[in-house]
Coordinates of C-alpha atoms in Angstrom, one line a residue:
M1141 CA -42.1 25.4 -29.6
D1142 CA -41.1 25.7 -25.9
V1143 CA -38.9 28.5 -24.4
V1144 CA -35.3 26.6 -25.0
S1145 CA -36.2 25.4 -28.4
D1146 CA -37.2 28.9 -29.6
A1147 CA -34.3 30.5 -27.9
I1148 CA -32.1 28.5 -30.3
A1149 CA -34.1 28.6 -33.2
A1150 CA -34.3 32.6 -33.0
V1151 CA -30.6 32.8 -33.5
R1152 CA -29.4 29.7 -35.2
I1153 CA -28.0 30.6 -38.9
G1154 CA -27.1 27.9 -41.3
R1155 CA -25.3 24.6 -40.3
P1156 CA -23.1 24.0 -37.4
S1157 CA -19.5 22.7 -37.9
S1158 CA -17.1 20.2 -36.0
N1159 CA -13.7 18.5 -36.2
R1160 CA -12.0 16.0 -33.9
L1161 CA -8.3 16.4 -33.1
R1162 CA -5.7 13.8 -31.3
V1163 CA -3.0 16.0 -30.0
G1164 CA 0.2 14.7 -28.1
G1165 CA 3.1 16.4 -26.3
A1166 CA 3.1 20.0 -25.3
W1167 CA 0.7 22.0 -27.1
S1168 CA -1.4 24.9 -27.2
A1169 CA -3.9 26.4 -29.7
R1170 CA -5.8 29.6 -29.9
I1171 CA -9.4 30.0 -30.8
P1172 CA -10.4 33.5 -31.8
A1173 CA -13.6 35.1 -30.8
Y1174 CA -16.3 33.9 -33.0
E1175 CA -19.8 35.2 -34.0
G1176 CA -21.9 32.3 -32.6
A1177 CA -20.9 29.8 -30.0
G1178 CA -18.4 27.2 -29.7
F1179 CA -18.0 24.1 -27.9
H1180 CA -15.3 21.4 -27.0
V1181 CA -15.9 17.7 -25.6
V1182 CA -12.6 16.0 -24.2
L1183 CA -13.2 12.2 -25.8
E1184 CA -9.8 11.1 -24.4
G1185 CA -7.0 12.7 -21.9
G1186 CA -7.5 16.2 -20.6
C1187 CA -6.4 19.7 -21.2
W1188 CA -6.8 23.3 -20.0
L1189 CA -8.9 26.0 -21.3
L1190 CA -8.0 29.9 -20.7
P1191 CA -10.8 32.1 -21.9
D1192 CA -10.2 35.7 -22.9
G1193 CA -10.7 37.5 -19.7
G1194 CA -11.5 34.7 -17.7
E1195 CA -9.8 32.0 -15.3
L1196 CA -8.3 28.6 -16.4
V1197 CA -10.7 25.6 -16.4
R1198 CA -9.3 22.1 -16.5
L1199 CA -11.1 19.7 -18.8
G1200 CA -10.9 15.8 -18.0
A1201 CA -11.9 13.0 -20.0
G1202 CA -15.8 13.2 -20.8
D1203 CA -15.9 16.7 -20.0
A1204 CA -18.1 19.3 -22.3
V1205 CA -17.7 23.0 -22.4
L1206 CA -19.8 25.6 -24.2
L1207 CA -18.9 29.1 -25.1
P1208 CA -22.2 30.5 -25.8
H1209 CA -20.8 34.0 -26.7
G1210 CA -18.2 33.2 -28.9
T1211 CA -15.6 34.0 -26.6
G1212 CA -12.0 33.7 -27.6
H1213 CA -9.7 31.2 -25.9
V1214 CA -6.9 29.1 -25.6
L1215 CA -6.8 25.1 -25.3
A1216 CA -3.5 23.7 -23.9
S1217 CA -1.9 20.6 -22.8
A1218 CA -0.9 22.1 -19.4
P1219 CA -1.8 25.4 -17.2
L1220 CA -0.4 28.5 -18.8
D1221 CA -0.5 32.2 -18.4
R1222 CA -1.5 35.2 -20.7
D1223 CA 1.9 35.6 -21.9
A1224 CA 2.2 31.8 -22.8
A1225 CA -1.3 32.2 -24.3
G1226 CA -0.1 34.7 -26.7
L1227 CA 2.3 32.1 -28.2
A1228 CA -0.5 29.4 -28.9
V1229 CA -0.9 28.1 -32.4
P1230 CA -3.8 29.1 -34.2
I1231 CA -6.3 26.6 -34.4
E1232 CA -6.8 26.4 -38.0
R1233 CA -2.9 25.3 -38.1
L1234 CA -3.9 21.9 -36.3
L1235 CA -7.2 21.6 -38.3
A1236 CA -5.3 21.8 -41.4
A1237 CA -2.4 19.3 -40.0
A1238 CA -5.3 16.7 -39.3
R1239 CA -6.5 16.5 -42.8
P1240 CA -5.7 13.2 -44.5
T1241 CA -2.8 14.8 -46.5
P1242 CA -1.2 17.5 -44.8
P1243 CA 2.3 19.1 -46.1
P1244 CA 5.2 17.5 -44.3
A1245 CA 6.7 19.3 -41.8
P1246 CA 9.7 18.3 -39.0
E1247 CA 8.3 17.4 -35.7
G1248 CA 8.4 20.1 -33.0
P1249 CA 6.1 21.6 -30.0
L1250 CA 2.9 22.9 -30.7
D1251 CA 3.1 25.7 -28.5
G1252 CA 4.8 28.4 -30.3
A1253 CA 3.4 30.7 -32.9
T1254 CA 6.9 31.0 -34.6
G1255 CA 7.3 27.1 -34.2
P1256 CA 7.2 24.6 -37.0
L1257 CA 4.0 23.5 -38.1
P1258 CA 2.1 20.5 -36.5
V1259 CA 2.8 17.3 -37.9
L1260 CA 1.2 13.9 -38.2
D1261 CA 2.8 11.2 -35.9
G1262 CA 2.4 7.6 -36.4
A1263 CA 0.3 6.8 -33.6
T1264 CA -2.6 4.0 -33.7
G1265 CA -6.0 4.8 -33.6
P1266 CA -8.8 6.5 -35.4
L1267 CA -7.0 9.7 -36.1
P1268 CA -3.5 10.5 -36.6
V1269 CA -2.0 12.4 -33.3
L1270 CA -0.5 15.7 -33.8
G1271 CA 2.9 16.5 -32.1
A1272 CA 4.4 13.8 -29.9
A1273 CA 2.7 10.5 -29.6
S1274 CA 4.6 8.9 -27.2
G1275 CA 3.3 11.3 -24.4
P1276 CA -0.3 11.6 -23.0
I1277 CA -2.7 12.0 -25.8
T1278 CA -5.7 14.3 -26.1
E1279 CA -8.7 13.8 -28.2
L1280 CA -11.2 16.7 -28.8
L1281 CA -14.5 17.3 -30.5
C1282 CA -14.5 21.0 -31.1
G1283 CA -17.4 22.8 -33.0
K1284 CA -19.3 25.9 -33.7
Y1285 CA -22.7 27.2 -34.0
R1286 CA -22.9 30.2 -36.1
L1287 CA -25.7 32.5 -34.2
E1288 CA -27.1 36.0 -35.0
H1289 CA -26.8 37.6 -31.3
S1290 CA -28.9 40.7 -32.1
R1291 CA -31.8 38.2 -31.8
S1292 CA -30.5 36.4 -28.6
H1293 CA -33.2 35.4 -26.2
P1294 CA -32.7 36.5 -22.7
L1295 CA -32.2 32.9 -21.7
M1296 CA -29.0 32.8 -24.1
L1297 CA -27.7 36.5 -23.0
E1298 CA -27.9 35.1 -19.5
L1299 CA -25.5 32.2 -19.9
P1300 CA -22.0 32.8 -18.7
D1301 CA -19.1 33.1 -21.1
V1302 CA -18.0 29.5 -20.1
V1303 CA -20.6 26.6 -19.4
H1304 CA -18.5 23.7 -17.9
L1305 CA -20.3 20.5 -17.7
P1306 CA -18.1 18.1 -15.8
N1307 CA -18.2 14.3 -16.7
R1308 CA -19.6 12.7 -13.5
V1309 CA -20.9 9.2 -13.1
G1310 CA -24.9 9.4 -13.7
A1311 CA -24.7 13.1 -14.6
H1312 CA -26.4 14.2 -17.7
P1313 CA -26.9 10.8 -19.5
Q1314 CA -28.6 12.5 -22.6
L1315 CA -25.5 14.9 -23.1
R1316 CA -23.2 11.6 -22.7
A1317 CA -25.3 9.7 -25.3
A1318 CA -25.1 12.4 -27.9
V1319 CA -21.4 12.8 -27.2
D1320 CA -20.7 9.3 -28.0
L1321 CA -23.1 9.1 -31.2
L1322 CA -21.5 12.3 -32.4
G1323 CA -17.8 10.8 -32.0
G1324 CA -18.7 7.6 -33.8
E1325 CA -20.2 9.5 -36.7
L1326 CA -17.0 11.8 -37.2
A1327 CA -14.9 8.6 -36.6
V1328 CA -16.1 7.1 -39.7
E1329 CA -17.5 8.4 -42.8
G1330 CA -20.9 6.3 -43.0
A1331 CA -24.0 6.5 -45.2
G1332 CA -26.0 9.6 -44.4
G1333 CA -23.4 11.1 -42.3
A1334 CA -23.8 14.4 -43.8
L1335 CA -27.3 14.5 -42.3
A1336 CA -26.5 13.2 -39.0
V1337 CA -23.5 15.2 -38.1
P1338 CA -25.3 18.5 -38.1
S1339 CA -28.4 17.0 -36.5
L1340 CA -26.2 15.4 -33.6
I1341 CA -24.4 18.9 -33.0
D1342 CA -27.6 20.6 -32.8
L1343 CA -28.8 18.0 -30.4
L1344 CA -25.8 18.6 -28.4
L1345 CA -26.5 22.3 -27.9
V1346 CA -29.9 21.5 -26.6
Y1347 CA -28.6 18.9 -23.9
M1348 CA -25.7 21.3 -22.8
L1349 CA -28.4 23.9 -22.1
R1350 CA -30.5 21.5 -20.6
A1351 CA -27.7 20.2 -18.1
W1352 CA -26.6 24.0 -17.4
L1353 CA -30.5 24.9 -16.6
A1354 CA -30.6 21.8 -14.4
S1355 CA -27.2 22.0 -12.4
P1356 CA -27.4 23.0 -8.7
R1357 CA -26.3 26.6 -9.0
T1358 CA -28.7 27.7 -11.9
A1359 CA -31.5 25.6 -10.2
A1360 CA -31.1 27.9 -7.1
G1361 CA -34.3 29.6 -6.7
A1362 CA -36.2 27.3 -9.1
G1363 CA -38.6 24.8 -8.4
G1364 CA -42.4 24.2 -8.1
G1365 CA -42.9 27.7 -6.6
S1366 CA -40.7 30.8 -7.0
G1367 CA -41.5 31.9 -3.2
L1368 CA -42.6 35.2 -4.5
G1369 CA -44.7 36.7 -2.1
A1370 CA -47.0 39.8 -2.3
D1371 CA -43.9 42.2 -1.9
A1372 CA -41.9 40.7 -4.6
P1373 CA -40.1 43.3 -7.0
V1374 CA -42.3 44.0 -10.0
A1375 CA -40.8 45.8 -13.0
G1376 CA -42.2 48.8 -14.5
P1377 CA -43.7 48.6 -17.9
G1378 CA -40.7 49.4 -20.1
A1379 CA -38.1 47.3 -17.9
E1380 CA -35.4 45.6 -19.4
F1381 CA -34.8 41.8 -19.3
G1382 CA -32.7 41.1 -16.2
A1383 CA -33.0 44.8 -14.8
V1384 CA -35.5 44.3 -12.1
G1385 CA -34.6 44.0 -8.6
A1386 CA -32.1 41.1 -7.3
E1387 CA -31.4 37.8 -9.5
P1388 CA -34.3 35.3 -8.2
G1389 CA -31.5 32.4 -8.2
A1390 CA -27.8 32.2 -7.8
G1391 CA -27.6 31.0 -11.3
G1392 CA -29.6 33.7 -12.9
R1393 CA -33.2 34.7 -13.7
W1394 CA -34.3 32.3 -16.3
P1395 CA -33.7 29.1 -14.5
A1396 CA -35.8 30.1 -11.8
A1397 CA -38.5 31.3 -14.4
L1398 CA -38.6 28.0 -16.4
G1399 CA -38.6 26.3 -12.8
D1400 CA -41.7 28.1 -11.8
R1401 CA -44.9 26.5 -12.6
V1402 CA -46.9 29.4 -13.3
V1403 CA -44.4 31.5 -14.9
A1404 CA -43.2 28.3 -17.0
G1405 CA -46.9 27.4 -18.1
A1406 CA -47.4 31.2 -19.4
L1407 CA -44.2 31.1 -21.2
R1408 CA -45.1 27.8 -22.9
A1409 CA -48.6 29.0 -23.8
L1410 CA -47.2 32.3 -25.5
H1411 CA -44.5 30.3 -27.2
E1412 CA -46.9 27.8 -28.6
D1413 CA -49.3 30.3 -30.2
P1414 CA -47.6 33.7 -30.2
A1415 CA -50.1 34.8 -33.1
R1416 CA -53.0 34.6 -30.7
G1417 CA -54.6 37.8 -29.5
W1418 CA -53.7 37.0 -26.1
S1419 CA -54.8 39.1 -22.8
V1420 CA -53.4 39.0 -19.6
E1421 CA -56.7 37.5 -18.3
E1422 CA -56.8 34.7 -20.8
L1423 CA -53.0 33.7 -20.1
A1424 CA -53.7 33.8 -16.3
A1425 CA -56.4 31.4 -16.9
S1426 CA -54.2 29.1 -18.9
A1427 CA -52.0 29.1 -16.0
G1428 CA -54.5 28.6 -13.1
V1429 CA -53.8 31.8 -11.2
S1430 CA -55.3 35.4 -10.9
R1431 CA -54.4 38.3 -13.1
A1432 CA -52.4 40.0 -10.6
T1433 CA -50.6 36.6 -9.3
L1434 CA -49.5 36.1 -13.0
T1435 CA -48.2 39.9 -13.6
R1436 CA -46.3 39.9 -10.3
R1437 CA -44.6 36.4 -10.7
F1438 CA -43.9 36.8 -14.5
T1439 CA -42.5 40.1 -14.3
A1440 CA -40.4 39.3 -11.3
L1441 CA -38.8 36.2 -12.8
V1442 CA -38.8 37.1 -16.3
G1443 CA -38.1 40.9 -16.3
R1444 CA -41.1 42.2 -18.2
A1445 CA -44.7 41.9 -17.9
P1446 CA -46.5 39.3 -19.8
M1447 CA -47.9 41.5 -22.6
A1448 CA -44.3 43.2 -23.0
Y1449 CA -42.6 40.1 -23.5
L1450 CA -45.3 38.8 -25.9
A1451 CA -44.6 42.1 -27.8
W1452 CA -40.7 41.5 -27.8
W1453 CA -41.1 37.8 -28.7
R1454 CA -43.3 38.5 -31.8
M1455 CA -40.7 40.9 -33.3
T1456 CA -37.8 38.7 -32.4
R1457 CA -39.7 36.0 -34.1
A1458 CA -40.5 38.4 -37.2
A1459 CA -36.9 39.0 -37.5
A1460 CA -35.9 35.4 -37.6
L1461 CA -38.4 34.4 -40.1
L1462 CA -37.2 37.6 -42.4
Q1463 CA -33.6 36.2 -42.4
Q1464 CA -34.6 32.3 -42.6
T1465 CA -37.2 32.2 -45.0
A1466 CA -38.4 34.1 -48.2
D1467 CA -42.1 34.6 -46.9
P1468 CA -43.7 37.9 -47.9
L1469 CA -44.2 40.5 -45.1
D1470 CA -48.0 39.9 -44.9
V1471 CA -47.5 36.0 -44.3
I1472 CA -44.9 36.9 -41.6
A1473 CA -47.2 39.4 -40.1
R1474 CA -50.0 36.8 -39.5
R1475 CA -47.6 34.2 -38.3
V1476 CA -46.5 36.5 -35.4
G1477 CA -49.8 38.0 -34.5
Y1478 CA -50.2 41.1 -36.7
A1479 CA -53.3 41.8 -38.8
T1480 CA -51.4 43.9 -41.5
P1481 CA -48.0 44.3 -42.8
Y1482 CA -48.0 47.8 -41.9
A1483 CA -48.5 47.2 -38.1
L1484 CA -46.1 44.7 -38.3
S1485 CA -43.7 47.2 -40.0
H1486 CA -44.2 49.9 -37.3
A1487 CA -43.4 47.6 -34.7
F1488 CA -40.5 46.2 -36.1
S1489 CA -39.1 49.6 -36.7
R1490 CA -39.6 50.7 -33.3
Q1491 CA -37.5 47.6 -31.9
F1492 CA -34.9 47.2 -34.6
G1493 CA -34.5 50.6 -35.9
T1494 CA -34.9 49.6 -39.5
T1495 CA -37.8 48.6 -41.8
P1496 CA -38.3 44.7 -42.2
G1497 CA -37.3 44.9 -45.7
R1498 CA -34.0 46.9 -45.0
Y1499 CA -33.4 44.3 -42.3
R1500 CA -33.8 41.2 -44.5
D1501 CA -31.3 42.7 -47.1
R1502 CA -28.8 43.5 -44.5
M1503 CA -29.0 40.0 -43.2
A1504 CA -28.6 38.6 -46.4
A1505 CA -25.7 40.8 -47.4
H1506 CA -23.9 40.2 -44.0
F1507 CA -24.3 36.4 -44.1
A1508 CA -23.5 36.1 -48.1
D1509 CA -20.0 37.5 -47.1
G1510 CA -19.2 34.9 -44.7

């Protein structure tokens, strides 16, 4: 697979979830921190998002926002400060009220933790309106991806806490199409929807990451060439991702790495066949450059030398296979380029601090508990 697909697949667990809400009047809803990533798409109207420890973000109709690290946040009908955010209604109360047969309750504001439960109002449309239907109405598509952050690819780690993708004419047409399709699927219970909806939510994540990578800020420093000369900073053999020299672009290291022809080609080769017995010479030949050029550019943009990155990726892939499959250790070893289970177990223990078997058991127990 390609780097972005692998970065998602390595951390994804189970099926994503989503809900649609229509809210009117004055309201605010609290979404707690989550072990995964969250997203919202404004289908109608507008609202404000206040992330924990962050700045207010205004969301207009058609805007999409990704919270890749599961940051807790508040959604509200109007700008609010931290004190007001503390009074926000838990999002679960809104979701419970939006179900087909919610318990009756008197109408009231949706912006006080001790206030009345949200109620259904008699507005027209595919969804009932929570709160007052007489004022401005906001319709939201909200969802979550369950992720195992201990296996996060540095591309995912580099994402900011809030990725805001404003709706602009001609911008992100694939993202817009995915949003429209997903909103349509959720509006009706169509045949095959149980398969279509999770697939469209996965597609939405891919398109949000693509849009972030292609945005002017993250694309700074990327392009056909990295501009790295002979004096570009080079990491030591044990350097960690993101710890080498200055950031290659204003938006971070990985947009620049994926925008560099040589580095992107080498990354593609490693991800397409991680089990191959790669050498730096073979990898440089596949990218059409010398060994020295590849090592310099790859290390400066990725943060590790090519073979160090490959060793890290093999272990990350092994961890994902241990959690996502029932394959025996010898099969997983061959899939990630190790000749024997013993060799894999030794390398795995060095990276994760535990044996493959214990890691598998721990992951199974953790996610069985919710």
